[in-house]
């Protein structure tokens, strides 16, 4: 077989089918053989599968250099599979971890396998089960050498946009899984922003879920066109069969935040990159799940708000659209800053424009405006701030007034918009002539002799705050 997949739950099974449907002979294996058998029984006619019950048989069925895609539960299961696999492989073989590993684990695994002459490719795969089958966005890390033989196969099974594969070499060791992590973080921000837009429309207009769904469907024909806006329109127009209510109205309003959003925020803090959109989105999920706190606050905390009496309803809808677009650009800009910071710190040399390009199809955040991001990095590969690119400066600039009206309106009427508000605060912060950080530096010097720099000459200074207040 030309490539093998071990781990045949939803993702691995569909990835194996995708390889087979694209003409590759695929070796397949799973810890419990029943899954392998069911894959063959249900889809064996879709291409050429070589099934093995044992891992040794699976490895033996692969042409060299062997390419083994591991698609098992992230964490201990991945280590267990690698430990079992490694003694069966030979130098030059390639192990691809296509699960959602945390990138420091990928760095560790790559190091261990490299010492044994093996290539370890930590690869992000986005698009859920449908993407795995029909064409995901693939973000492989590891050595360039491994990409030479593996890349063409992955590119073939990936999503295509305008004939371009949504797969490219990302960078050494943990780079692929890092980029996938940030992708998921951006996904958190994007979903939170959409949810806030929905809430604003609901509370501002007093509109039904179905009516708001129609607004999203309309938005999906413009700059906001994206998978997430499209499915939002569908979800909002869906009616619950059991009750006849709008489906969204019968879903419990408590979201979960599992691995990747939290990792992205933790890493943002480690790198000192303000990814406020992603952080607020992650915390908003945590707030929603804080049942005891919400029970204590509901009906207790003073609201002091006036009813939202809109005069220009169409104008309001357009304002929400512009505010959503601007906030979304901020979230992406922050995510790309995070990729740049990690790339510099770990020496990964990640091409940010290429990342935007491979996110245009297959993945959850696929969107029309990713083309604009690629173009921005083509204009300047070292762009220090995506927001400062000429296209985004103009596009966001045109909506700033709307953005301010929406954030102010939300505050006045008590609608929680953490991601909209923090994105605007970031925008105003990053463009400020002077920030009150000067006062913070002075305070730190006062209580901790932390010193400060001056605007008028070089050097570090300290004022004798408890003495005669002379400067040293
Ligand atoms: P799961 O994450 O549910 O994992 C189930 C698979 O792991 C089964 O094949 C299972 O074998 C195998 N496995 C486990 Br659990 N422990 C094992 C061990 N010690 N040794 C060998 N195999 C072991 O599968 P999934 O939902 O298909 O996801 C696979 C990976 O893809 C995960 O890392 C996930 O985070 C990632 N991912 C998922 C999605 C998605 O939409 N679901 C999207 C993107 C990425 P068994 O059959 O014998 O129990």
XYZ file of C-alpha atoms and ligand atoms in Angstrom:
521
model
C 0.000 0.000 0.000
C 1.117 3.551 -0.686
C -0.156 4.933 2.606
C -1.619 3.502 5.790
C -4.134 4.717 8.340
C -4.275 3.348 11.868
C -7.205 4.451 14.006
C -10.462 4.014 12.144
C -13.017 5.922 14.228
C -14.974 8.660 12.387
C -11.939 10.679 11.311
C -9.528 7.875 10.390
C -12.195 5.912 8.580
C -13.146 8.868 6.403
C -9.533 9.832 5.775
C -8.792 6.246 4.647
C -11.816 6.363 2.322
C -10.624 9.695 0.960
C -7.186 8.222 0.136
C -8.833 5.210 -1.518
C -11.304 7.302 -3.522
C -8.346 9.300 -4.810
C -6.744 6.167 -6.218
C -4.246 5.369 -3.472
C -3.898 1.822 -2.195
C -4.536 2.227 1.527
C -3.446 -0.029 4.346
C -5.938 0.112 7.213
C -5.648 -0.913 10.843
C -7.444 -0.328 14.113
C -6.780 -1.561 17.643
C -10.058 -3.442 17.646
C -10.390 -5.274 14.348
C -14.168 -4.889 14.247
C -13.818 -1.269 13.068
C -11.516 -2.349 10.240
C -13.969 -5.024 9.210
C -16.908 -2.630 9.225
C -14.966 -0.157 7.077
C -14.361 -2.863 4.517
C -17.880 -4.214 4.674
C -19.473 -0.800 4.202
C -16.986 0.973 1.932
C -14.607 -1.689 0.614
C -15.833 -1.015 -2.931
C -14.728 2.633 -2.900
C -11.090 1.782 -3.692
C -8.253 -0.557 -2.813
C -7.901 -1.260 0.914
C -5.335 -3.607 2.449
C -6.640 -4.605 5.865
C -4.507 -6.053 8.641
C -5.524 -7.247 12.047
C -2.058 -6.793 13.551
C 0.033 -3.640 13.531
C 3.007 -5.689 12.285
C 0.987 -6.925 9.328
C -0.179 -3.377 8.639
C 3.397 -2.046 8.629
C 4.589 -4.923 6.444
C 1.920 -4.095 3.852
C 3.319 -0.605 3.226
C 5.756 0.358 0.467
C 8.944 2.127 1.591
C 9.502 4.748 2.787
C 6.409 3.853 4.789
C 3.806 6.507 5.400
C 1.652 5.788 8.417
C -1.155 8.139 9.372
C -2.090 7.812 13.041
C -5.653 8.989 13.678
C -6.391 8.026 17.283
C -7.527 9.910 20.355
C -5.041 12.692 21.147
C -2.792 12.257 24.182
C -1.914 8.904 25.762
C -3.444 6.865 22.911
C -1.160 8.591 20.399
C 1.905 7.810 22.524
C 0.773 4.200 22.911
C 0.398 3.775 19.152
C 3.738 5.438 18.412
C 5.510 3.225 20.964
C 4.084 0.152 19.320
C 4.772 1.398 15.822
C 8.355 2.598 16.114
C 10.076 -0.805 16.585
C 8.350 -1.994 13.413
C 9.612 0.873 11.236
C 12.907 1.540 9.463
C 14.936 4.739 8.999
C 13.339 7.122 6.528
C 9.792 5.982 7.298
C 7.217 8.676 8.055
C 4.751 8.715 10.948
C 1.969 11.274 10.589
C -0.022 12.243 13.670
C -3.191 13.665 12.166
C -5.039 13.962 15.491
C -5.461 17.092 17.558
C -2.178 16.906 19.490
C -0.983 19.757 21.682
C 2.060 21.148 19.845
C 4.583 20.669 22.721
C 3.742 16.936 22.538
C 4.481 17.040 18.829
C 7.826 18.741 19.459
C 8.693 15.997 21.967
C 7.588 13.160 19.670
C 9.381 14.600 16.659
C 12.582 14.821 18.661
C 12.301 11.201 19.852
C 11.548 9.808 16.392
C 14.233 11.876 14.685
C 16.778 10.269 17.028
C 15.706 6.930 15.544
C 15.990 8.104 11.954
C 12.241 8.424 11.493
C 10.254 11.400 10.233
C 7.464 12.520 12.516
C 4.868 14.772 10.940
C 2.457 16.486 13.317
C -0.355 17.467 11.015
C -3.403 19.568 11.674
C -6.496 18.273 9.897
C -9.590 20.449 9.938
C -13.061 19.970 8.588
C -14.568 17.375 10.897
C -15.758 14.054 9.580
C -17.163 15.458 6.355
C -13.904 17.263 5.601
C -11.889 14.103 6.241
C -13.969 12.324 3.626
C -14.483 14.991 0.991
C -11.335 17.089 1.405
C -10.009 18.637 4.609
C -7.631 21.507 5.143
C -4.320 19.871 6.052
C -1.488 21.546 7.988
C 1.542 19.231 8.074
C 4.700 20.006 10.025
C 7.942 18.005 10.267
C 10.888 17.947 7.893
C 10.782 19.352 4.372
C 12.205 16.044 3.223
C 9.180 14.164 4.529
C 6.894 16.612 2.730
C 8.515 15.767 -0.617
C 7.022 12.278 -0.634
C 4.049 12.843 1.679
C 2.966 16.292 0.448
C 1.671 15.265 -2.993
C -0.542 12.568 -1.429
C -1.956 14.933 1.195
C -2.466 17.674 -1.377
C -4.393 15.263 -3.573
C -6.902 14.393 -0.831
C -7.225 17.935 0.526
C -9.942 20.453 -0.308
C -9.353 22.582 -3.411
C -10.241 26.225 -3.908
C -9.822 27.636 -7.429
C -7.808 24.493 -8.194
C -5.352 25.204 -5.350
C -4.866 22.533 -2.678
C -5.729 23.428 0.913
C -2.550 21.764 2.127
C 1.009 23.042 2.281
C 4.158 22.475 4.271
C 3.835 24.529 7.459
C 7.213 24.224 9.208
C 9.420 22.055 11.440
C 8.341 19.848 14.364
C 5.301 21.372 16.136
C 4.463 24.033 13.522
C 1.596 22.099 11.912
C -0.203 21.373 15.149
C 0.459 24.912 16.365
C -1.218 26.390 13.305
C -4.148 23.988 13.740
C -4.431 25.100 17.369
C -4.602 28.773 16.347
C -7.094 27.854 13.618
C -9.316 26.365 16.322
C -8.800 29.417 18.537
C -9.893 31.671 15.671
C -12.854 29.346 15.190
C -13.828 30.015 18.820
C -13.636 33.775 18.239
C -15.552 33.603 14.967
C -18.349 31.546 16.548
C -18.587 33.849 19.570
C -18.782 36.937 17.332
C -21.546 35.339 15.279
C -23.375 34.399 18.487
C -23.104 37.996 19.745
C -24.395 39.320 16.415
C -27.368 36.965 16.737
C -28.024 38.121 20.301
C -27.839 41.786 19.273
C -30.306 41.211 16.441
C -32.572 39.255 18.744
C -32.577 41.829 21.511
C -32.344 44.946 19.349
C -34.938 43.986 16.765
C -36.973 41.599 18.882
C -36.698 39.298 15.865
C -37.352 35.554 15.815
C -34.612 33.014 15.212
C -36.022 32.321 11.746
C -35.966 36.025 10.814
C -32.396 36.340 12.062
C -31.504 33.209 10.083
C -32.686 35.014 6.955
C -30.470 37.987 7.788
C -27.468 35.645 8.108
C -28.373 33.966 4.815
C -28.303 37.430 3.191
C -24.984 38.268 4.823
C -23.573 35.060 3.400
C -23.773 36.572 -0.084
C -21.332 39.376 0.780
C -17.969 39.979 2.522
C -18.969 37.739 5.417
C -19.505 34.700 3.197
C -18.184 31.719 5.136
C -19.034 28.235 6.294
C -19.853 29.435 9.813
C -22.263 32.134 8.608
C -23.870 29.619 6.246
C -24.494 27.012 8.950
C -25.678 29.739 11.344
C -28.381 30.695 8.830
C -29.428 27.054 8.606
C -29.371 26.401 12.346
C -31.437 29.527 13.087
C -34.083 28.561 10.543
C -34.306 25.007 11.839
C -37.483 24.147 13.759
C -37.480 21.588 16.575
C -39.673 18.675 15.514
C -40.706 17.804 19.065
C -41.934 21.234 20.165
C -42.376 23.274 17.007
C -40.108 25.936 18.530
C -37.077 27.409 16.849
C -34.373 24.797 17.423
C -31.921 27.298 18.927
C -34.509 28.221 21.570
C -34.676 24.680 22.976
C -30.901 24.144 23.174
C -29.356 24.635 26.656
C -27.304 27.848 26.672
C -24.161 26.358 28.196
C -21.151 25.905 25.927
C -18.073 23.803 26.548
C -14.486 24.780 26.041
C -12.325 21.742 25.568
C -8.688 21.467 24.491
C -7.718 23.747 21.682
C -9.334 27.059 22.627
C -7.795 26.867 26.068
C -4.391 25.913 24.641
C -4.508 28.869 22.265
C -5.221 31.302 25.089
C -2.568 29.773 27.343
C -0.037 30.076 24.543
C -1.104 33.669 23.832
C -0.195 34.478 27.433
C 3.104 32.567 27.154
C 4.066 34.532 24.057
C 2.641 37.812 25.332
C 0.407 38.216 22.272
C -2.970 39.886 22.953
C -5.403 37.427 21.392
C -8.309 39.096 23.153
C -10.973 37.897 20.705
C -10.032 34.247 21.240
C -9.638 34.723 25.002
C -13.024 36.434 25.367
C -14.636 33.702 23.276
C -13.130 31.022 25.503
C -14.141 32.841 28.685
C -17.638 33.468 27.317
C -18.054 29.705 26.981
C -16.778 29.268 30.541
C -19.227 31.951 31.768
C -22.109 30.233 30.027
C -21.189 26.975 31.757
C -20.904 28.623 35.196
C -24.332 27.451 36.310
C -23.962 28.289 40.022
C -22.699 31.802 39.298
C -25.439 32.445 36.762
C -28.104 31.190 39.181
C -26.762 33.514 41.856
C -26.715 36.515 39.512
C -29.907 36.025 37.496
C -32.619 38.314 38.831
C -30.231 39.610 41.502
C -27.749 41.899 39.772
C -29.109 45.328 38.924
C -29.509 45.897 35.178
C -30.649 49.545 35.013
C -31.284 49.408 31.276
C -33.831 51.030 29.033
C -35.740 49.033 26.404
C -34.051 49.094 23.018
C -36.325 51.226 20.849
C -34.726 51.293 17.417
C -35.751 53.934 14.930
C -33.830 52.621 11.937
C -34.092 48.840 11.972
C -32.365 48.288 8.611
C -29.589 50.656 9.667
C -29.153 48.674 12.857
C -28.832 45.381 10.944
C -26.191 46.949 8.721
C -24.351 48.290 11.781
C -24.269 44.800 13.312
C -22.921 43.415 10.035
C -20.145 45.996 9.879
C -19.286 45.516 13.560
C -19.144 41.756 13.049
C -16.824 42.100 10.074
C -14.513 44.523 11.894
C -14.385 42.358 15.029
C -13.703 39.313 12.904
C -10.754 41.014 11.207
C -9.361 41.842 14.672
C -9.657 38.203 15.793
C -7.859 36.968 12.684
C -5.247 39.705 12.918
C -4.514 38.642 16.492
C -4.341 34.958 15.523
C -1.862 35.723 12.756
C 0.208 37.759 15.240
C 0.301 34.695 17.449
C 1.528 32.538 14.552
C 4.214 35.129 13.752
C 5.366 35.266 17.385
C 5.584 31.476 17.706
C 7.273 31.196 14.338
C 9.961 33.636 15.507
C 10.319 32.005 18.914
C 10.610 28.430 17.640
C 12.356 29.191 14.321
C 9.517 27.778 12.226
C 9.522 30.360 9.414
C 5.768 30.029 8.824
C 4.354 31.715 5.727
C 1.197 33.368 7.066
C -0.231 34.071 3.608
C 0.026 30.362 2.817
C -1.838 29.531 6.026
C -4.712 31.804 5.020
C -4.659 30.126 1.601
C -5.007 26.573 2.978
C -7.815 27.693 5.281
C -9.954 28.855 2.343
C -11.476 25.403 1.913
C -12.119 22.219 3.852
C -11.883 23.710 7.328
C -14.424 25.189 9.713
C -13.233 28.801 9.330
C -13.251 28.677 5.523
C -14.325 32.067 4.285
C -14.220 34.372 1.340
C -12.182 36.979 3.169
C -9.216 34.624 3.681
C -8.256 35.530 0.102
C -7.845 39.091 1.341
C -5.482 37.892 4.080
C -3.357 35.960 1.601
C -3.211 39.048 -0.639
C -2.163 41.192 2.317
C 0.780 38.893 3.106
C 1.659 38.758 -0.593
C 1.927 42.554 -0.538
C 4.163 42.333 2.538
C 5.263 38.952 3.920
C 6.531 40.665 7.102
C 3.385 42.697 7.713
C 3.561 43.556 11.437
C -0.212 43.890 11.789
C -2.854 42.487 9.471
C -5.200 45.341 10.405
C -2.651 47.794 9.041
C -2.718 46.301 5.544
C -4.250 48.784 3.102
C -7.275 46.590 2.326
C -8.179 45.963 5.960
C -7.440 49.529 7.030
C -10.059 50.686 4.537
C -12.535 47.844 5.101
C -12.502 48.119 8.883
C -12.239 51.897 8.769
C -15.484 52.098 6.804
C -17.281 50.300 9.618
C -15.766 51.923 12.701
C -18.705 54.248 13.312
C -21.115 51.319 13.144
C -18.862 49.298 15.426
C -18.879 52.057 18.041
C -22.670 52.450 17.850
C -23.156 48.724 18.350
C -20.736 48.360 21.260
C -22.159 51.475 22.928
C -25.723 50.303 22.302
C -24.937 46.881 23.730
C -23.494 48.460 26.878
C -26.456 50.829 27.285
C -28.985 48.053 26.846
C -27.194 45.373 28.830
C -26.438 42.941 26.022
C -23.187 41.074 26.769
C -20.816 41.438 23.815
C -17.385 40.503 25.194
C -15.852 39.722 21.820
C -17.291 42.758 19.960
C -16.302 45.083 22.820
C -12.824 43.717 23.406
C -12.078 43.766 19.686
C -12.983 47.443 19.511
C -10.901 48.118 22.637
C -7.972 46.318 20.981
C -8.440 48.383 17.813
C -8.434 51.624 19.779
C -5.516 50.423 21.893
C -3.292 49.395 19.049
C -3.930 52.645 17.122
C -3.526 54.946 20.141
C -0.951 57.714 19.970
C -0.144 57.213 23.633
C -1.342 54.563 26.080
C -1.773 54.792 29.853
C 0.940 52.137 30.115
C 3.142 55.136 30.972
C 1.251 55.492 34.259
C 1.610 51.778 34.955
C 5.364 52.003 34.480
C 5.461 54.964 36.883
C 3.409 53.047 39.469
C 5.698 50.031 39.159
C 8.704 52.234 39.695
C 7.008 53.798 42.738
C 6.269 50.568 44.624
C 8.879 48.204 43.248
C 11.744 50.299 41.836
C 11.139 48.545 38.514
C 12.593 51.529 36.602
C 11.140 53.143 33.479
C 12.326 54.411 30.133
C 11.828 58.043 29.129
C 10.441 59.422 25.896
C 13.173 62.045 25.591
C 16.408 60.077 26.114
C 17.784 56.536 26.214
C 18.402 54.506 29.334
C 16.607 53.144 32.401
C 15.583 55.500 35.176
C 14.342 55.328 38.748
C 12.846 58.091 40.858
C 13.543 58.154 44.622
C 9.855 58.049 45.470
C 10.295 57.629 49.234
C 13.141 60.147 49.367
C 13.658 63.478 47.711
C 12.136 62.358 44.377
C 15.240 62.975 42.393
C 15.774 60.756 39.373
C 18.629 58.318 38.952
P -11.401 9.383 18.782
O -10.685 10.581 19.218
O -12.727 9.078 19.339
O -10.452 8.109 19.006
C -10.897 6.796 18.753
C -9.796 5.997 18.078
O -8.631 5.941 18.917
C -10.241 4.564 17.840
O -9.704 4.120 16.618
C -9.610 3.837 19.020
O -9.429 2.466 18.815
C -8.298 4.535 19.093
N -7.540 4.312 20.328
C -7.772 4.731 21.581
Br -9.222 5.694 22.108
N -6.846 4.333 22.467
C -5.985 3.618 21.744
C -4.791 2.927 22.082
N -4.310 2.938 23.317
N -4.151 2.257 21.109
C -4.633 2.252 19.854
N -5.742 2.918 19.463
C -6.407 3.586 20.397
O -11.527 9.371 17.172
P -11.940 10.543 16.157
O -13.106 11.315 16.630
O -11.976 9.870 14.837
O -10.690 11.536 16.186
C -9.378 11.092 15.869
C -8.417 12.252 16.062
O -8.773 13.295 15.163
C -8.442 12.882 17.458
O -7.141 13.269 17.812
C -9.311 14.083 17.278
O -9.032 15.095 18.230
C -8.947 14.513 15.871
N -9.943 15.318 15.178
C -11.256 15.023 15.266
C -12.187 15.785 14.589
C -13.637 15.459 14.655
O -14.430 16.220 14.092
N -14.039 14.354 15.282
C -11.765 16.853 13.794
C -10.421 17.110 13.686
C -9.519 16.336 14.381
P -10.615 1.425 19.193
O -11.569 1.458 18.042
O -9.917 0.138 19.302
O -11.222 1.903 20.479
